[in-house]
Amino acid sequence: MINNRLVNSLPFSSRHELSTLVENRRAFTLENLELNVFETYQRSEKVALQFDDLVIINMIHGKKVMHLHQRDSFEYLPGQTMILPAYSKMQIDFPEATFKDPTQCTALTISKAKIDEVINHLNEHYPKVNALTDWKLDLNLFHLYNTPELTDLINKLFQTITGDNPLKDALTDLTFRELIIRLLQTQSLLSLDIGKTKNNTALEHIRNYIHAHLSESITVEVLEKQANMSKSSLFRLFKNELGITPIEYIIRTRIQQAKSLLRKTKSVKETCFSVGFNDVNYFVRLFKNRVGITPGAYIICG
C-alpha cells in the first residue's frame, strides 16, 4: 500500500552533477521562495547547516539524526516536516547514507515578509472561531508528522517549482498560500492532540470528551450538545481550525490510541472494542488504510 504521508521523491542528481557527496545541493529559485534539494551519498556526522530565512524541511528518502540548539537529538524520517526560524543552527548525522542508497531532503526557504503577508490576510479575512489568539506559526511545534492533506500540497508545490510552466511563479504563490494555511491547521491539530490547546475552550472541551468516551459511540449530535453549537458551527470550527471534520478527528484519535493499545495488549480484538469500533474486520481494514499495515503486523513490528 502507498503511504499517503510520504512526499514524492524528486529525481536524484546524476553522477556528473555531483559537486560533493555530502549535502549536494540543487536550487530552484522563484520570486518569493527557493526550493533546495539536498542529497548525501556517504555516512557523515555533525554536518553544519543554516538558512537566512524561515525554512520548511521535508525528509524525502533515508534517515538523518538532527541536532538542534538546546533540543535533544532526534531521528528525522520520511513522512515528517520541520519548520525552523531563520538562522537556526543545525548539525546533521547521516548514519545510513551510501552511494547506492543516498538520502534526499528538501528545504523550502521563504522570507518573513511573505509569511507575514499570508498570515495577516488570514487573520483579517478568516479569523479563528471562538479563539483567544490570532493565526500564527508556533515555532515550538516545529516537528510535524505529515497529514495526507499536507503531503498532497507539498507534492503539488514541488511539482510546480521543478516544472517548466511559464506561469509557475503565480501557480506556486497560490499553492504556497494554501500550504501555510495547512501547516497552521496541522499545528493546531498537533496542539489539540497533545492537550495544549489553551486558547480555544470549545475545541479543548470536545477533545477531552472524545478521549474520555473513546470506547463509546460518539455521534455528531453528542458533540453538538457538548460544545453547545449547531451542526454547521461545529463543522466550521473543525474545518477552519484543524482542516478536518469532527468525525475525521474521532477516527484519527481512535487510530492513534489503537497503536498504543496494540503495543500494550498485543490483541487486535481487545484493542478494536477498547477504542470504540464494534466490527473487527472494519477496524482491520481502516487501520491498514490509515497506517499502511494491519493491526497484527503492527503488533509484530512494534
Short mmCIF file of C-alpha atoms in Angstrom, two decimals:
data_model
loop_
_atom_site.label_atom_id
_atom_site.label_comp_id
_atom_site.label_asym_id
_atom_site.label_seq_id
_atom_site.Cartn_x
_atom_site.Cartn_y
_atom_site.Cartn_z
CA MET A 1 0.00 0.00 0.00
CA ILE A 2 1.19 3.52 -0.84
CA ASN A 3 1.91 5.62 2.23
CA ASN A 4 -0.08 8.81 1.68
CA ARG A 5 2.06 10.72 4.15
CA LEU A 6 5.32 10.41 2.19
CA VAL A 7 6.41 13.24 -0.08
CA ASN A 8 7.29 12.00 -3.56
CA SER A 9 10.98 11.58 -4.32
CA LEU A 10 12.47 14.08 -6.74
CA PRO A 11 14.84 12.94 -9.50
CA PHE A 12 18.27 12.31 -7.99
CA SER A 13 21.33 14.08 -9.37
CA SER A 14 23.31 12.24 -12.00
CA ARG A 15 26.91 11.36 -11.17
CA HIS A 16 28.38 14.18 -13.25
CA GLU A 17 26.14 16.73 -11.47
CA LEU A 18 27.57 15.97 -8.03
CA SER A 19 29.90 18.56 -6.57
CA THR A 20 30.09 16.80 -3.19
CA LEU A 21 28.94 13.52 -1.67
CA VAL A 22 27.66 15.24 1.49
CA GLU A 23 24.62 17.53 1.18
CA ASN A 24 24.98 18.05 -2.57
CA ARG A 25 22.64 20.97 -3.31
CA ARG A 26 20.39 21.87 -6.22
CA ALA A 27 18.37 25.07 -6.03
CA PHE A 28 15.15 26.15 -7.77
CA THR A 29 14.77 29.89 -7.21
CA LEU A 30 11.49 31.72 -7.74
CA GLU A 31 10.37 35.25 -6.95
CA ASN A 32 9.29 34.67 -3.35
CA LEU A 33 10.86 31.37 -2.34
CA GLU A 34 13.62 28.90 -3.06
CA LEU A 35 13.49 25.11 -3.09
CA ASN A 36 16.77 23.44 -2.14
CA VAL A 37 17.21 19.72 -2.77
CA PHE A 38 19.97 18.09 -0.71
CA GLU A 39 21.43 14.62 -1.30
CA THR A 40 24.05 12.79 0.73
CA TYR A 41 25.90 9.76 -0.62
CA GLN A 42 28.09 8.68 2.29
CA ARG A 43 27.88 8.28 6.06
CA SER A 44 28.65 11.55 7.78
CA GLU A 45 28.37 13.22 11.19
CA LYS A 46 27.82 16.72 12.51
CA VAL A 47 27.32 18.36 9.12
CA ALA A 48 26.51 22.03 9.78
CA LEU A 49 23.59 23.74 8.02
CA GLN A 50 21.86 27.09 8.44
CA PHE A 51 19.46 29.26 6.40
CA ASP A 52 18.98 33.03 6.36
CA ASP A 53 15.17 32.75 6.10
CA LEU A 54 12.45 30.65 7.68
CA VAL A 55 12.74 27.15 6.25
CA ILE A 56 10.30 24.28 5.77
CA ILE A 57 12.23 21.00 5.65
CA ASN A 58 10.91 17.70 4.30
CA MET A 59 12.70 14.37 4.61
CA ILE A 60 12.15 12.52 1.34
CA HIS A 61 14.38 9.45 1.44
CA GLY A 62 16.67 7.87 4.02
CA LYS A 63 17.37 8.91 7.59
CA LYS A 64 19.01 11.80 9.37
CA VAL A 65 19.77 12.45 13.02
CA MET A 66 19.12 16.10 13.81
CA HIS A 67 20.98 18.11 16.45
CA LEU A 68 19.35 21.48 17.12
CA HIS A 69 20.35 24.11 19.66
CA GLN A 70 19.00 23.37 23.16
CA ARG A 71 16.99 20.36 21.98
CA ASP A 72 17.57 16.65 22.30
CA SER A 73 18.77 14.98 19.11
CA PHE A 74 16.16 13.00 17.17
CA GLU A 75 15.79 10.83 14.09
CA TYR A 76 14.33 12.61 11.09
CA LEU A 77 12.50 10.31 8.68
CA PRO A 78 10.29 10.45 5.56
CA GLY A 79 6.73 11.48 6.34
CA GLN A 80 7.86 14.31 8.60
CA THR A 81 8.14 18.09 8.20
CA MET A 82 10.12 20.66 10.18
CA ILE A 83 9.58 24.42 10.36
CA LEU A 84 12.61 26.33 11.64
CA PRO A 85 13.14 30.09 12.03
CA ALA A 86 15.86 31.97 10.18
CA TYR A 87 19.44 31.37 11.33
CA SER A 88 18.62 28.12 13.15
CA LYS A 89 21.85 26.21 13.59
CA MET A 90 21.66 22.54 12.66
CA GLN A 91 24.15 19.71 12.87
CA ILE A 92 23.15 16.59 10.98
CA ASP A 93 24.26 12.96 11.05
CA PHE A 94 23.74 10.62 8.10
CA PRO A 95 24.18 7.18 9.70
CA GLU A 96 22.99 5.08 6.74
CA ALA A 97 23.74 7.10 3.59
CA THR A 98 25.61 5.27 0.82
CA PHE A 99 26.23 5.94 -2.86
CA LYS A 100 23.70 3.26 -3.79
CA ASP A 101 21.14 4.45 -1.22
CA PRO A 102 21.56 8.21 -0.66
CA THR A 103 19.42 10.46 1.49
CA GLN A 104 17.26 13.16 -0.07
CA CYS A 105 15.82 16.13 1.78
CA THR A 106 14.25 19.42 0.69
CA ALA A 107 14.49 22.85 2.28
CA LEU A 108 11.97 25.46 1.20
CA THR A 109 13.10 28.94 2.26
CA ILE A 110 10.64 31.84 2.46
CA SER A 111 11.11 35.44 3.56
CA LYS A 112 9.43 36.55 6.78
CA ALA A 113 7.62 39.26 4.83
CA LYS A 114 5.94 36.65 2.63
CA ILE A 115 4.91 34.54 5.63
CA ASP A 116 3.52 37.61 7.39
CA GLU A 117 1.57 38.62 4.28
CA VAL A 118 -0.25 35.29 4.15
CA ILE A 119 -0.95 35.11 7.90
CA ASN A 120 -2.09 38.74 8.13
CA HIS A 121 -4.55 38.13 5.29
CA LEU A 122 -5.83 35.05 7.08
CA ASN A 123 -6.33 36.91 10.37
CA GLU A 124 -8.09 39.81 8.65
CA HIS A 125 -10.48 37.82 6.48
CA TYR A 126 -10.71 34.40 8.18
CA PRO A 127 -10.12 34.88 11.92
CA LYS A 128 -10.16 31.90 14.24
CA VAL A 129 -13.55 30.81 15.54
CA ASN A 130 -14.08 31.12 19.32
CA ALA A 131 -10.35 31.57 19.87
CA LEU A 132 -8.43 33.98 22.07
CA THR A 133 -5.43 34.26 19.72
CA ASP A 134 -4.74 35.02 16.07
CA TRP A 135 -3.33 32.67 13.48
CA LYS A 136 0.46 32.37 13.76
CA LEU A 137 3.15 29.77 13.22
CA ASP A 138 4.12 28.17 16.51
CA LEU A 139 7.85 27.52 16.25
CA ASN A 140 7.71 25.42 19.42
CA LEU A 141 5.68 22.91 17.40
CA PHE A 142 8.36 22.74 14.72
CA HIS A 143 8.43 18.96 14.18
CA LEU A 144 5.29 17.69 12.45
CA TYR A 145 4.10 14.34 11.16
CA ASN A 146 2.58 14.84 7.73
CA THR A 147 -1.14 14.56 7.22
CA PRO A 148 -2.35 13.26 3.84
CA GLU A 149 -3.66 16.76 3.08
CA LEU A 150 -0.29 18.37 3.86
CA THR A 151 1.55 15.78 1.77
CA ASP A 152 -0.67 16.40 -1.27
CA LEU A 153 0.06 20.12 -1.13
CA ILE A 154 3.82 19.65 -0.74
CA ASN A 155 3.88 17.29 -3.72
CA LYS A 156 1.87 19.77 -5.79
CA LEU A 157 4.16 22.64 -4.80
CA PHE A 158 7.36 20.76 -5.60
CA GLN A 159 6.00 19.57 -8.94
CA THR A 160 5.20 23.15 -9.92
CA ILE A 161 8.52 24.59 -8.74
CA THR A 162 10.60 21.98 -10.58
CA GLY A 163 8.42 22.08 -13.71
CA ASP A 164 8.61 24.36 -16.75
CA ASN A 165 5.19 26.01 -16.71
CA PRO A 166 5.69 29.69 -17.71
CA LEU A 167 3.17 30.66 -15.00
CA LYS A 168 5.00 28.76 -12.26
CA ASP A 169 5.55 31.85 -10.10
CA ALA A 170 1.82 32.60 -9.99
CA LEU A 171 0.84 28.95 -9.51
CA THR A 172 3.46 28.46 -6.82
CA ASP A 173 2.23 31.54 -4.94
CA LEU A 174 -1.32 30.14 -4.81
CA THR A 175 -0.18 26.71 -3.62
CA PHE A 176 2.22 28.22 -1.10
CA ARG A 177 -0.59 30.23 0.48
CA GLU A 178 -2.64 27.06 0.82
CA LEU A 179 0.39 25.25 2.26
CA ILE A 180 0.81 27.85 5.01
CA ILE A 181 -2.85 27.50 5.95
CA ARG A 182 -2.50 23.71 6.05
CA LEU A 183 0.64 23.99 8.21
CA LEU A 184 -1.21 26.25 10.65
CA GLN A 185 -4.07 23.74 10.82
CA THR A 186 -1.63 20.84 11.28
CA GLN A 187 -0.02 22.67 14.19
CA SER A 188 -3.47 23.30 15.69
CA LEU A 189 -4.25 19.60 15.33
CA LEU A 190 -0.97 18.62 16.99
CA SER A 191 -1.58 21.12 19.79
CA LEU A 192 -5.03 19.62 20.36
CA ASP A 193 -3.69 16.05 20.25
CA ILE A 194 -1.13 16.72 22.96
CA GLY A 195 -3.62 18.65 25.09
CA LYS A 196 -2.01 22.07 24.77
CA THR A 197 -4.87 23.96 23.17
CA LYS A 198 -5.43 26.59 25.83
CA ASN A 199 -6.85 29.34 23.63
CA ASN A 200 -9.98 27.61 22.33
CA THR A 201 -12.08 26.22 25.16
CA ALA A 202 -14.65 24.69 22.80
CA LEU A 203 -12.08 22.55 21.00
CA GLU A 204 -10.40 21.62 24.28
CA HIS A 205 -13.72 20.56 25.81
CA ILE A 206 -14.62 18.44 22.77
CA ARG A 207 -11.17 16.84 22.74
CA ASN A 208 -11.42 15.91 26.42
CA TYR A 209 -14.90 14.46 25.92
CA ILE A 210 -13.77 12.32 22.97
CA HIS A 211 -10.77 10.96 24.87
CA ALA A 212 -12.90 10.18 27.92
CA HIS A 213 -15.58 8.37 25.88
CA LEU A 214 -13.47 6.80 23.15
CA SER A 215 -14.85 3.29 23.73
CA GLU A 216 -18.42 4.53 23.33
CA SER A 217 -20.47 5.62 20.34
CA ILE A 218 -19.70 9.30 19.70
CA THR A 219 -22.05 10.99 17.28
CA VAL A 220 -22.05 14.48 15.84
CA GLU A 221 -25.25 15.15 17.76
CA VAL A 222 -23.49 14.32 21.03
CA LEU A 223 -20.63 16.70 20.17
CA GLU A 224 -23.10 19.44 19.26
CA LYS A 225 -24.58 19.24 22.76
CA GLN A 226 -21.16 19.10 24.41
CA ALA A 227 -20.00 22.20 22.52
CA ASN A 228 -23.38 23.93 22.71
CA MET A 229 -23.16 24.55 18.96
CA SER A 230 -25.24 23.89 15.88
CA LYS A 231 -24.01 21.24 13.48
CA SER A 232 -22.89 23.85 10.94
CA SER A 233 -20.98 25.82 13.60
CA LEU A 234 -19.31 22.67 14.89
CA PHE A 235 -18.16 21.61 11.42
CA ARG A 236 -16.98 25.14 10.63
CA LEU A 237 -14.93 25.20 13.83
CA PHE A 238 -13.17 21.93 12.99
CA LYS A 239 -12.66 22.68 9.30
CA ASN A 240 -11.33 26.19 9.93
CA GLU A 241 -9.06 25.42 12.86
CA LEU A 242 -7.94 21.86 12.11
CA GLY A 243 -8.71 21.32 8.44
CA ILE A 244 -10.76 18.18 9.14
CA THR A 245 -14.31 17.26 10.22
CA PRO A 246 -15.28 16.20 13.76
CA ILE A 247 -15.80 12.61 12.53
CA GLU A 248 -12.35 12.56 10.97
CA TYR A 249 -10.88 13.78 14.26
CA ILE A 250 -12.62 10.97 16.14
CA ILE A 251 -11.26 8.39 13.68
CA ARG A 252 -7.72 9.74 13.89
CA THR A 253 -7.88 9.77 17.68
CA ARG A 254 -9.12 6.18 17.74
CA ILE A 255 -6.39 5.01 15.36
CA GLN A 256 -3.72 6.78 17.41
CA GLN A 257 -5.00 5.24 20.62
CA ALA A 258 -5.21 1.86 18.90
CA LYS A 259 -1.48 2.00 18.13
CA SER A 260 -0.72 2.46 21.82
CA LEU A 261 -3.08 -0.31 22.92
CA LEU A 262 -1.81 -2.77 20.32
CA ARG A 263 1.70 -2.39 21.73
CA LYS A 264 0.39 -2.99 25.25
CA THR A 265 -2.31 -5.65 24.84
CA LYS A 266 -0.99 -7.48 21.74
CA SER A 267 -4.66 -8.15 21.00
CA VAL A 268 -6.40 -6.89 17.87
CA LYS A 269 -9.88 -7.76 19.14
CA GLU A 270 -9.44 -6.15 22.56
CA THR A 271 -7.97 -3.02 21.00
CA CYS A 272 -10.80 -2.80 18.47
CA PHE A 273 -13.53 -2.64 21.10
CA SER A 274 -11.49 -0.51 23.51
CA VAL A 275 -11.22 2.36 21.03
CA GLY A 276 -14.88 2.33 20.03
CA PHE A 277 -15.10 0.08 16.97
CA ASN A 278 -17.69 -2.71 17.02
CA ASP A 279 -16.54 -4.65 13.95
CA VAL A 280 -13.07 -6.23 13.97
CA ASN A 281 -12.95 -6.67 10.18
CA TYR A 282 -13.80 -3.00 9.66
CA PHE A 283 -11.19 -1.98 12.23
CA VAL A 284 -8.52 -4.06 10.46
CA ARG A 285 -9.34 -2.54 7.06
CA LEU A 286 -9.44 1.00 8.42
CA PHE A 287 -6.20 0.58 10.38
CA LYS A 288 -4.40 -0.77 7.32
CA ASN A 289 -5.73 2.07 5.18
CA ARG A 290 -4.57 4.70 7.68
CA VAL A 291 -1.32 3.15 8.95
CA GLY A 292 -0.21 1.10 5.95
CA ILE A 293 -0.10 -2.27 7.72
CA THR A 294 -2.65 -4.45 9.52
CA PRO A 295 -3.02 -4.30 13.32
CA GLY A 296 -1.48 -7.77 13.55
CA ALA A 297 1.56 -6.68 11.58
CA TYR A 298 1.79 -3.54 13.72
CA ILE A 299 1.97 -5.73 16.84
CA ILE A 300 4.90 -7.65 15.33
CA CYS A 301 6.71 -4.50 14.18
CA GLY A 302 6.02 -2.62 17.40
#
